[in-house]
Amino acid sequence: MPIDRDVLEAVREMGEPELRRLLMLAQARLQIHGVALGATAPEIKVRSQSVRCGKPTCSRCPHGPYWYAYWSEDGKRRSKYLGKLDELPEHVAQGIAGNDENPALGSTGS
């Protein structure tokens, strides 16, 4: 089931305390559904990408940067579009600047 755009926007506007509470709630819900957490949680990398829109007359391509989360699950590489994030925390931006990956996120993914 896709996540509603209003929910995604609300999460993007949350500060650190609210995000931590949301993470705790999500972890509790996953445990209720029998998902084991801890050492088995996937390592998530966040990367920026510029994307071509495909319009033959577009003079502004590529567009972006758009942000994607990448992880491995069941032996397959997975990705999730995160959106066009205008404001990144300084420590995240510094981690991305060199290689477009975010080592500061480690296994937390957010």
PDB file of C-alpha atoms in Angstrom:
ATOM      1  CA  MET A   1       0.000   0.000   0.000  1.00  0.00           C
ATOM      2  CA  PRO A   2       1.506   3.379  -0.958  1.00  0.00           C
ATOM      3  CA  ILE A   3       2.044   5.979   1.725  1.00  0.00           C
ATOM      4  CA  ASP A   4      -0.196   9.037   1.448  1.00  0.00           C
ATOM      5  CA  ARG A   5       1.566  12.217   0.298  1.00  0.00           C
ATOM      6  CA  ASP A   6       0.290  14.135   3.325  1.00  0.00           C
ATOM      7  CA  VAL A   7       1.902  11.578   5.625  1.00  0.00           C
ATOM      8  CA  LEU A   8       5.202  11.789   3.735  1.00  0.00           C
ATOM      9  CA  GLU A   9       5.154  15.590   3.923  1.00  0.00           C
ATOM     10  CA  ALA A  10       4.398  15.471   7.656  1.00  0.00           C
ATOM     11  CA  VAL A  11       7.371  13.126   8.214  1.00  0.00           C
ATOM     12  CA  ARG A  12       9.670  15.421   6.206  1.00  0.00           C
ATOM     13  CA  GLU A  13       8.686  18.329   8.458  1.00  0.00           C
ATOM     14  CA  MET A  14       9.299  16.445  11.726  1.00  0.00           C
ATOM     15  CA  GLY A  15      12.179  17.318  14.008  1.00  0.00           C
ATOM     16  CA  GLU A  16      14.490  14.804  15.634  1.00  0.00           C
ATOM     17  CA  PRO A  17      12.311  14.098  18.724  1.00  0.00           C
ATOM     18  CA  GLU A  18       9.232  13.425  16.593  1.00  0.00           C
ATOM     19  CA  LEU A  19      11.218  11.218  14.210  1.00  0.00           C
ATOM     20  CA  ARG A  20      12.563   9.181  17.133  1.00  0.00           C
ATOM     21  CA  ARG A  21       9.017   8.655  18.437  1.00  0.00           C
ATOM     22  CA  LEU A  22       7.857   7.648  14.966  1.00  0.00           C
ATOM     23  CA  LEU A  23      10.743   5.176  14.707  1.00  0.00           C
ATOM     24  CA  MET A  24       9.817   3.616  18.057  1.00  0.00           C
ATOM     25  CA  LEU A  25       6.188   3.315  16.952  1.00  0.00           C
ATOM     26  CA  ALA A  26       7.182   1.708  13.641  1.00  0.00           C
ATOM     27  CA  GLN A  27       9.507  -0.751  15.404  1.00  0.00           C
ATOM     28  CA  ALA A  28       6.736  -1.720  17.831  1.00  0.00           C
ATOM     29  CA  ARG A  29       4.273  -2.253  14.967  1.00  0.00           C
ATOM     30  CA  LEU A  30       6.813  -4.402  13.088  1.00  0.00           C
ATOM     31  CA  GLN A  31       7.382  -6.547  16.170  1.00  0.00           C
ATOM     32  CA  ILE A  32       3.618  -7.034  16.505  1.00  0.00           C
ATOM     33  CA  HIS A  33       3.642  -8.372  12.946  1.00  0.00           C
ATOM     34  CA  GLY A  34       6.487 -10.762  13.760  1.00  0.00           C
ATOM     35  CA  VAL A  35       9.319  -8.878  12.063  1.00  0.00           C
ATOM     36  CA  ALA A  36      12.586  -9.457  13.907  1.00  0.00           C
ATOM     37  CA  LEU A  37      14.626  -6.301  14.450  1.00  0.00           C
ATOM     38  CA  GLY A  38      18.182  -5.708  15.545  1.00  0.00           C
ATOM     39  CA  ALA A  39      21.208  -7.191  13.843  1.00  0.00           C
ATOM     40  CA  THR A  40      19.081  -8.368  10.906  1.00  0.00           C
ATOM     41  CA  ALA A  41      18.020  -4.848   9.969  1.00  0.00           C
ATOM     42  CA  PRO A  42      19.377  -3.960   6.511  1.00  0.00           C
ATOM     43  CA  GLU A  43      22.087  -1.352   6.059  1.00  0.00           C
ATOM     44  CA  ILE A  44      20.527   1.534   4.154  1.00  0.00           C
ATOM     45  CA  LYS A  45      22.461   3.926   1.936  1.00  0.00           C
ATOM     46  CA  VAL A  46      21.023   7.206   0.716  1.00  0.00           C
ATOM     47  CA  ARG A  47      22.131   8.563  -2.673  1.00  0.00           C
ATOM     48  CA  SER A  48      21.235  11.530  -4.801  1.00  0.00           C
ATOM     49  CA  GLN A  49      20.569  11.136  -8.500  1.00  0.00           C
ATOM     50  CA  SER A  50      19.832  13.466 -11.364  1.00  0.00           C
ATOM     51  CA  VAL A  51      17.043  12.156 -13.577  1.00  0.00           C
ATOM     52  CA  ARG A  52      16.147  12.837 -17.192  1.00  0.00           C
ATOM     53  CA  CYS A  53      12.437  13.524 -17.709  1.00  0.00           C
ATOM     54  CA  GLY A  54      12.320  12.016 -21.201  1.00  0.00           C
ATOM     55  CA  LYS A  55      10.765  15.018 -22.917  1.00  0.00           C
ATOM     56  CA  PRO A  56      12.631  15.565 -26.190  1.00  0.00           C
ATOM     57  CA  THR A  57      12.430  19.372 -25.976  1.00  0.00           C
ATOM     58  CA  CYS A  58      13.382  19.723 -22.297  1.00  0.00           C
ATOM     59  CA  SER A  59      16.294  22.121 -21.985  1.00  0.00           C
ATOM     60  CA  ARG A  60      16.609  21.714 -18.208  1.00  0.00           C
ATOM     61  CA  CYS A  61      17.554  18.017 -18.026  1.00  0.00           C
ATOM     62  CA  PRO A  62      18.729  16.409 -15.925  1.00  0.00           C
ATOM     63  CA  HIS A  63      16.451  17.288 -13.015  1.00  0.00           C
ATOM     64  CA  GLY A  64      17.195  16.844  -9.350  1.00  0.00           C
ATOM     65  CA  PRO A  65      18.923  15.950  -7.232  1.00  0.00           C
ATOM     66  CA  TYR A  66      16.353  13.371  -6.163  1.00  0.00           C
ATOM     67  CA  TRP A  67      17.107  11.136  -3.196  1.00  0.00           C
ATOM     68  CA  TYR A  68      16.820   7.349  -3.074  1.00  0.00           C
ATOM     69  CA  ALA A  69      17.350   4.811  -0.298  1.00  0.00           C
ATOM     70  CA  TYR A  70      19.108   1.548  -1.269  1.00  0.00           C
ATOM     71  CA  TRP A  71      19.356  -1.720   0.676  1.00  0.00           C
ATOM     72  CA  SER A  72      19.598  -5.481   0.146  1.00  0.00           C
ATOM     73  CA  GLU A  73      16.660  -7.717   0.986  1.00  0.00           C
ATOM     74  CA  ASP A  74      16.366 -11.450   0.288  1.00  0.00           C
ATOM     75  CA  GLY A  75      19.503 -11.260  -1.845  1.00  0.00           C
ATOM     76  CA  LYS A  76      18.062  -8.518  -4.060  1.00  0.00           C
ATOM     77  CA  ARG A  77      19.005  -4.852  -4.288  1.00  0.00           C
ATOM     78  CA  ARG A  78      15.997  -2.694  -3.343  1.00  0.00           C
ATOM     79  CA  SER A  79      15.430   1.030  -3.648  1.00  0.00           C
ATOM     80  CA  LYS A  80      12.856   3.568  -2.536  1.00  0.00           C
ATOM     81  CA  TYR A  81      12.351   7.084  -3.844  1.00  0.00           C
ATOM     82  CA  LEU A  82      12.613   9.563  -0.971  1.00  0.00           C
ATOM     83  CA  GLY A  83      11.827  12.741  -2.890  1.00  0.00           C
ATOM     84  CA  LYS A  84      13.549  15.963  -3.643  1.00  0.00           C
ATOM     85  CA  LEU A  85      14.978  16.849  -0.265  1.00  0.00           C
ATOM     86  CA  ASP A  86      15.890  20.510  -0.113  1.00  0.00           C
ATOM     87  CA  GLU A  87      17.175  20.589   3.434  1.00  0.00           C
ATOM     88  CA  LEU A  88      19.640  18.012   4.678  1.00  0.00           C
ATOM     89  CA  PRO A  89      21.281  18.157   8.093  1.00  0.00           C
ATOM     90  CA  GLU A  90      24.894  19.329   7.885  1.00  0.00           C
ATOM     91  CA  HIS A  91      26.404  15.985   8.971  1.00  0.00           C
ATOM     92  CA  VAL A  92      24.349  14.162   6.325  1.00  0.00           C
ATOM     93  CA  ALA A  93      25.272  16.626   3.588  1.00  0.00           C
ATOM     94  CA  GLN A  94      28.969  16.296   4.439  1.00  0.00           C
ATOM     95  CA  GLY A  95      28.771  12.506   4.271  1.00  0.00           C
ATOM     96  CA  ILE A  96      27.117  12.678   0.860  1.00  0.00           C
ATOM     97  CA  ALA A  97      29.362  15.332  -0.645  1.00  0.00           C
ATOM     98  CA  GLY A  98      32.275  13.005  -1.370  1.00  0.00           C
ATOM     99  CA  ASN A  99      30.580   9.974  -2.877  1.00  0.00           C
ATOM    100  CA  ASP A 100      26.812  10.574  -2.818  1.00  0.00           C
ATOM    101  CA  GLU A 101      26.393   7.982  -0.088  1.00  0.00           C
ATOM    102  CA  ASN A 102      25.487   8.702   3.481  1.00  0.00           C
ATOM    103  CA  PRO A 103      27.683   6.818   5.952  1.00  0.00           C
ATOM    104  CA  ALA A 104      26.171   8.839   8.801  1.00  0.00           C
ATOM    105  CA  LEU A 105      22.913   6.914   8.408  1.00  0.00           C
ATOM    106  CA  GLY A 106      24.472   3.507   8.965  1.00  0.00           C
ATOM    107  CA  SER A 107      21.749   0.959   9.552  1.00  0.00           C
ATOM    108  CA  THR A 108      19.076   3.394  10.723  1.00  0.00           C
ATOM    109  CA  GLY A 109      18.117   4.577   7.270  1.00  0.00           C
ATOM    110  CA  SER A 110      16.537   7.831   8.240  1.00  0.00           C
TER     111      SER A 110
END
